[in-house]
Coordinates of C-alpha atoms in Angstrom, one line a residue:
M1 CA 0.0 0.0 0.0
S2 CA 1.4 3.4 -1.0
Q3 CA 2.2 5.7 1.9
T4 CA 3.6 9.2 2.2
I5 CA 6.9 9.3 4.1
V6 CA 8.8 12.4 5.2
V7 CA 12.4 11.8 6.2
K8 CA 14.5 14.4 8.0
I9 CA 18.3 14.0 8.3
G10 CA 20.4 16.2 10.5
T11 CA 23.8 17.8 10.0
S12 CA 25.3 15.4 12.5
S13 CA 24.4 12.5 10.2
L14 CA 25.3 14.2 6.9
T15 CA 28.7 15.5 7.9
K16 CA 31.8 14.2 9.6
S17 CA 32.0 15.6 13.2
D18 CA 35.8 16.2 13.1
T19 CA 36.0 18.1 9.7
G20 CA 32.4 19.2 8.8
F21 CA 32.9 17.6 5.4
L22 CA 30.0 15.6 3.9
A23 CA 29.7 11.9 4.9
L24 CA 29.3 10.7 1.4
A25 CA 28.9 7.0 2.3
T26 CA 25.9 7.9 4.6
I27 CA 24.4 10.1 1.9
A28 CA 24.7 7.4 -0.7
Q29 CA 22.9 4.9 1.6
L30 CA 20.2 7.5 2.2
V31 CA 19.7 8.1 -1.5
E32 CA 19.6 4.4 -2.2
T33 CA 17.0 3.8 0.6
L34 CA 14.8 6.7 -0.5
S35 CA 14.9 5.5 -4.1
Q36 CA 13.9 2.0 -3.0
L37 CA 10.9 3.5 -1.1
R38 CA 9.9 5.3 -4.3
Q39 CA 10.2 2.0 -6.3
Q40 CA 7.9 0.4 -3.8
G41 CA 5.3 3.0 -4.7
H42 CA 5.6 5.3 -1.7
H43 CA 5.6 9.1 -1.9
V44 CA 8.8 10.4 -0.3
V45 CA 9.9 13.9 0.9
L46 CA 13.4 14.5 2.2
V47 CA 14.0 17.4 4.7
S48 CA 17.8 17.9 4.6
S49 CA 20.0 19.9 6.9
G50 CA 23.6 20.5 6.0
A51 CA 23.7 23.7 3.9
V52 CA 25.4 25.7 6.6
G53 CA 27.8 22.8 7.5
V54 CA 28.8 22.3 3.9
G55 CA 29.2 26.1 3.4
C56 CA 31.5 26.2 6.4
A57 CA 33.6 23.4 5.0
R58 CA 33.7 25.0 1.6
L59 CA 34.9 28.3 3.1
G60 CA 37.3 26.7 5.5
L61 CA 35.5 27.9 8.6
T62 CA 36.2 25.9 11.8
E63 CA 33.0 26.7 13.7
R64 CA 29.3 27.4 13.0
P65 CA 28.5 31.1 12.3
R66 CA 27.0 33.0 15.2
T67 CA 25.4 36.0 13.4
I68 CA 22.3 35.7 11.2
S69 CA 24.0 37.5 8.3
M70 CA 27.0 35.2 8.3
K71 CA 24.8 32.1 8.6
Q72 CA 22.7 33.2 5.7
A73 CA 25.8 33.9 3.6
V74 CA 27.3 30.5 4.4
A75 CA 24.0 28.7 3.7
A76 CA 23.9 30.3 0.3
V77 CA 27.4 28.8 -0.4
G78 CA 26.5 25.4 1.0
Q79 CA 23.0 24.9 -0.4
G80 CA 24.1 24.6 -4.1
R81 CA 26.9 22.2 -3.2
L82 CA 24.6 20.1 -1.2
M83 CA 22.0 19.9 -3.9
R84 CA 24.7 19.1 -6.5
V85 CA 25.7 16.0 -4.4
Y86 CA 22.1 14.9 -4.1
D87 CA 21.4 15.4 -7.8
D88 CA 24.4 13.4 -8.8
L89 CA 23.6 10.5 -6.6
F90 CA 19.8 10.4 -7.3
S91 CA 20.5 10.8 -11.0
S92 CA 22.6 7.7 -11.0
L93 CA 19.5 5.8 -9.9
Q94 CA 17.2 7.6 -12.4
Q95 CA 15.3 9.2 -9.5
P96 CA 14.1 12.8 -10.2
I97 CA 14.4 15.3 -7.3
A98 CA 13.3 18.9 -6.7
Q99 CA 14.6 21.6 -4.4
V100 CA 12.0 23.3 -2.2
L101 CA 13.2 26.1 0.1
L102 CA 10.7 27.3 2.6
T103 CA 10.4 30.1 5.1
R104 CA 7.9 30.3 8.0
S105 CA 6.0 33.0 6.2
D106 CA 5.2 30.5 3.4
L107 CA 3.1 28.6 5.9
V108 CA 1.7 31.6 7.9
Q109 CA -0.5 33.0 5.1
R110 CA -3.4 30.6 4.4
S111 CA -3.3 31.1 0.6
R112 CA 0.5 30.4 0.5
Y113 CA 0.0 27.3 2.8
V114 CA -2.6 25.9 0.4
N115 CA -0.4 26.7 -2.6
A116 CA 2.6 24.9 -0.9
Y117 CA 0.3 21.9 -0.3
R118 CA -0.7 21.8 -4.0
T119 CA 2.9 22.1 -5.2
F120 CA 4.0 19.2 -3.0
R121 CA 1.1 17.0 -4.0
Q122 CA 1.9 17.6 -7.7
L123 CA 5.6 16.8 -7.2
L124 CA 4.7 13.6 -5.4
H125 CA 2.2 12.7 -8.1
L126 CA 5.0 13.1 -10.7
G127 CA 7.2 10.6 -8.8
V128 CA 9.6 13.3 -7.7
I129 CA 11.4 13.4 -4.3
P130 CA 11.2 17.0 -3.0
I131 CA 14.3 17.9 -1.0
V132 CA 13.3 20.6 1.5
N133 CA 15.4 23.0 3.6
E134 CA 14.7 26.3 5.3
N135 CA 15.5 29.2 3.1
D136 CA 18.3 30.4 5.4
T137 CA 19.5 33.0 2.9
L138 CA 16.2 35.0 3.1
A139 CA 14.5 34.0 6.4
V140 CA 14.2 36.7 9.1
D141 CA 14.7 35.7 12.7
E142 CA 11.1 36.3 13.8
L143 CA 9.8 34.0 11.0
K144 CA 12.3 31.1 11.2
F145 CA 11.4 27.5 11.9
G146 CA 14.5 27.5 14.1
D147 CA 15.5 23.9 13.3
N148 CA 14.8 21.4 10.6
D149 CA 13.1 19.0 13.1
T150 CA 10.2 21.5 13.4
L151 CA 10.3 22.1 9.7
S152 CA 10.0 18.4 8.9
A153 CA 7.0 18.0 11.2
M154 CA 5.3 20.9 9.6
V155 CA 6.0 19.6 6.1
A156 CA 4.7 16.2 7.2
S157 CA 1.5 17.8 8.5
L158 CA 1.2 19.9 5.3
V159 CA 1.5 16.9 3.0
E160 CA -0.6 14.7 5.3
A161 CA 2.1 12.1 5.7
D162 CA 1.7 8.7 7.2
W163 CA 5.3 8.5 8.6
L164 CA 7.9 11.0 9.8
F165 CA 11.4 9.6 10.2
L166 CA 13.9 11.8 12.2
L167 CA 17.4 10.5 11.4
T168 CA 19.9 11.6 14.1
D169 CA 23.2 10.6 15.7
V170 CA 21.7 8.1 18.2
D171 CA 19.7 4.9 17.4
R172 CA 16.7 5.9 19.5
L173 CA 15.5 7.9 22.5
Y174 CA 17.0 7.1 25.9
S175 CA 16.1 8.1 29.4
A176 CA 19.5 10.0 29.5
D177 CA 22.3 10.7 27.0
P178 CA 23.9 7.3 26.4
R179 CA 27.1 9.0 25.4
Y180 CA 27.7 10.2 28.9
N181 CA 25.4 8.1 31.1
P182 CA 26.0 4.3 31.0
D183 CA 22.7 3.7 32.9
A184 CA 20.6 5.3 30.1
Q185 CA 17.6 3.1 29.3
P186 CA 16.3 2.8 25.7
I187 CA 12.7 3.8 25.0
L188 CA 11.1 1.8 22.2
E189 CA 7.5 3.1 22.0
V190 CA 5.8 6.3 23.2
E191 CA 2.0 5.7 23.2
K192 CA 1.2 9.3 24.4
I193 CA 3.8 12.0 24.2
E194 CA 2.7 13.6 27.5
H195 CA 3.8 10.4 29.2
L196 CA 7.4 11.4 28.5
A197 CA 7.3 13.8 31.5
E198 CA 6.6 10.8 33.8
L199 CA 9.8 9.0 32.5
N200 CA 12.1 11.8 33.7
I201 CA 14.0 11.9 30.4
E202 CA 17.1 14.1 30.2
V203 CA 17.4 15.7 26.8
G204 CA 20.3 17.8 25.5
D205 CA 19.7 21.0 23.6
R206 CA 22.3 20.4 20.9
G207 CA 23.6 17.2 19.4
T208 CA 26.9 18.4 17.8
A209 CA 28.8 21.6 17.2
W210 CA 27.5 21.7 13.6
G211 CA 23.8 21.0 14.3
T212 CA 21.0 23.3 15.6
G213 CA 18.8 20.7 17.1
G214 CA 18.9 18.2 19.9
M215 CA 16.5 15.7 21.4
V216 CA 14.3 18.6 22.7
T217 CA 13.5 19.7 19.1
K218 CA 12.9 16.1 18.0
I219 CA 10.3 15.5 20.8
A220 CA 8.7 18.9 19.9
A221 CA 8.5 17.7 16.3
A222 CA 7.0 14.4 17.3
R223 CA 4.3 16.3 19.2
I224 CA 3.4 18.3 16.1
A225 CA 3.4 15.2 13.8
T226 CA 1.5 12.9 16.1
T227 CA -1.2 15.5 16.6
A228 CA -1.6 15.4 12.9
G229 CA -2.0 11.6 13.0
I230 CA 1.5 10.9 11.8
R231 CA 3.6 8.0 13.2
T232 CA 7.0 9.4 14.1
V233 CA 10.3 7.6 14.5
I234 CA 13.6 8.7 15.9
T235 CA 16.3 6.4 14.5
E236 CA 20.0 6.4 13.5
G237 CA 21.0 8.5 10.6
K238 CA 24.2 6.5 9.8
S239 CA 21.9 3.5 9.0
P240 CA 19.1 4.9 6.8
Q241 CA 18.3 1.4 5.5
N242 CA 16.7 0.8 8.9
M243 CA 13.7 2.7 7.6
L244 CA 12.9 -0.2 5.3
K245 CA 13.0 -2.6 8.2
I246 CA 10.8 -0.3 10.4
L247 CA 8.2 -0.1 7.7
Q248 CA 8.2 -3.9 7.6
G249 CA 7.5 -4.0 11.3
E250 CA 10.9 -4.4 13.0
S251 CA 11.2 -2.7 16.4
L252 CA 14.1 -0.3 15.7
G253 CA 14.4 3.3 16.9
T254 CA 11.8 5.0 19.1
Q255 CA 8.3 5.2 17.7
F256 CA 5.7 7.8 18.7
A257 CA 2.1 6.6 18.2
P258 CA -0.1 9.0 16.3
L259 CA -3.3 10.5 17.9
P260 CA -6.2 8.4 16.8
H261 CA -8.3 11.4 16.0
A262 CA -6.1 13.9 14.1
V263 CA -7.2 17.5 13.9
N264 CA -8.2 18.8 10.5
A265 CA -5.9 20.6 8.1
R266 CA -7.1 24.1 8.9
K267 CA -6.7 23.6 12.6
R268 CA -3.2 22.1 12.1
W269 CA -2.4 25.3 10.2
I270 CA -3.7 27.4 13.2
A271 CA -1.8 25.3 15.7
H272 CA 1.6 25.1 13.9
G273 CA 1.6 27.3 10.8
L274 CA 0.8 30.6 12.5
V275 CA 3.1 32.6 14.7
P276 CA 1.2 33.9 17.8
A277 CA 1.2 37.7 18.1
G278 CA 0.0 37.8 21.7
K279 CA -1.4 36.0 24.8
L280 CA -4.8 36.0 26.4
Y281 CA -4.9 34.9 30.1
L282 CA -8.2 33.2 31.0
D283 CA -10.1 32.6 34.3
Q284 CA -10.8 29.0 35.5
G285 CA -14.3 29.1 34.1
A286 CA -13.1 29.9 30.6
V287 CA -10.4 27.3 30.7
K288 CA -12.9 24.6 31.7
A289 CA -15.4 25.7 29.0
I290 CA -12.7 25.5 26.3
R291 CA -11.0 22.3 27.5
Q292 CA -13.9 20.2 28.6
A293 CA -16.9 21.5 26.7
G294 CA -15.2 22.7 23.4
R295 CA -16.7 26.1 23.7
S296 CA -15.7 29.4 22.1
L297 CA -13.8 32.0 24.1
L298 CA -15.9 35.0 25.3
A299 CA -14.6 38.4 26.5
A300 CA -16.0 37.6 30.0
G301 CA -13.5 34.9 30.5
I302 CA -10.4 37.0 29.8
T303 CA -8.4 38.5 32.7
E304 CA -5.3 39.9 31.0
I305 CA -3.8 40.6 27.6
E306 CA -0.2 40.5 26.6
G307 CA 1.2 41.8 23.3
E308 CA -0.1 44.0 20.4
F309 CA -2.1 42.2 17.7
Q310 CA -4.7 42.8 15.1
S311 CA -8.0 41.1 14.4
Q312 CA -7.5 37.7 12.7
D313 CA -4.0 37.3 14.2
A314 CA -3.1 34.1 16.1
V315 CA -2.9 34.3 19.9
Q316 CA -2.0 31.9 22.7
L317 CA -4.8 31.2 25.2
C318 CA -3.2 30.6 28.7
D319 CA -4.5 29.7 32.1
E320 CA -3.9 32.0 35.1
R321 CA -0.4 30.5 35.6
G322 CA 0.6 31.3 32.1
Q323 CA 0.4 27.7 30.8
E324 CA -0.8 27.5 27.2
I325 CA -4.0 25.6 26.8
A326 CA -5.0 26.5 23.2
R327 CA -4.2 28.7 20.2
G328 CA -6.7 30.5 18.0
I329 CA -7.5 33.3 15.6
V330 CA -8.8 36.4 17.5
N331 CA -11.7 38.5 16.4
Y332 CA -10.6 41.7 18.0
N333 CA -7.4 43.8 18.0
S334 CA -5.6 44.2 21.3
L335 CA -6.8 47.8 21.9
D336 CA -10.5 46.9 21.6
L337 CA -10.0 43.7 23.6
Q338 CA -8.4 45.6 26.4
K339 CA -11.6 47.6 26.7
I340 CA -14.0 44.6 26.7
L341 CA -12.1 42.0 28.7
G342 CA -14.1 40.6 31.6
C343 CA -17.3 42.0 30.1
H344 CA -20.4 40.1 28.9
S345 CA -20.9 39.9 25.1
D346 CA -24.1 42.0 25.2
K347 CA -22.2 45.0 26.6
I348 CA -19.6 45.0 23.7
P349 CA -21.5 47.4 21.3
E350 CA -22.1 49.9 24.2
I351 CA -18.4 49.9 25.2
L352 CA -16.9 50.0 21.7
G353 CA -19.6 52.2 20.1
H354 CA -20.2 49.6 17.3
A355 CA -21.3 46.1 16.9
G356 CA -18.7 43.4 17.4
A357 CA -18.3 39.6 17.3
D358 CA -20.0 37.7 20.1
T359 CA -16.9 35.6 20.5
V360 CA -13.3 36.6 21.0
V361 CA -12.1 33.3 19.5
H362 CA -14.7 31.1 17.9
R363 CA -14.4 27.4 18.5
D364 CA -13.9 26.7 14.8
N365 CA -10.7 28.8 14.9
L366 CA -9.4 27.3 18.2
V367 CA -7.1 24.4 18.7
L368 CA -6.3 22.8 22.1
S369 CA -2.6 22.5 22.9
S370 CA -1.6 18.9 23.7

């Protein structure tokens, strides 16, 4: 049965840790594995890190750039070289590929999000393997994905994938970093991602000097993907052929089970595509109404507002302790909302001097945070 598979490989797997040069043997295995998946009838998307690492090696830099402008310049040098390597290897197997460079703003605007979806679907229909990376050369800091783990999860959600493979420098998730703690226990399956907190897992913030991710970003990516109904696997990047074994049922890596009732595409866009412009703090009654009864948010339930935003911007909905409980699209700008917070809906026209929406965030534009 044909499935849609998104594979993300990190810089730590693509490059040699001592020199930063490309690990060509690993890349060749990856290309062969992805081509096999295509031959089996699956749709495949590759999210590839490595442009900055390759650019550093090409320019003789000994450490990762620290400034945005330097990183963007180095990425511009590395991206072409990286794609040249991929194109040469995939071409030897007669597998067509396409380069897709995304910025967060491509997914923020609904029309561009839908257009990106259609482009991916057309490429996959043509039997092409899209190779995706963040457009580091143009992305501004406020609208960056931040790491390719997050990017891969959002792409997997966008293309409605069945599987997301996160290829990294360890073979699976452990209770602690196995490189430093000999007592670290392997974790084979995570049924519910919120159960990770009960396991007291220690996670690092950065895998290698050349990478931007770590296990924290992979777990965050798994949260996005599983919410979209996508089975997510963390497994070893140096052995990409293990993906074939996992798809055949072997217990390799760490698998995160998808939620049985995935949220729809529009709500996934609200939850993960949009960048929140502010926060609304809610009283206990509003939190209960949203969480347990699936109600819309009314002005009466809001106790405090943070940030400046316009009507139709995304906002975080938080309880009184500041814990995010949901995200949604707001019907009022921050100035008007400041005037009506805590008030009943029938008082809004009198306070504002004009008719307004009954709800601050309608339930159709509201997504619970997992």
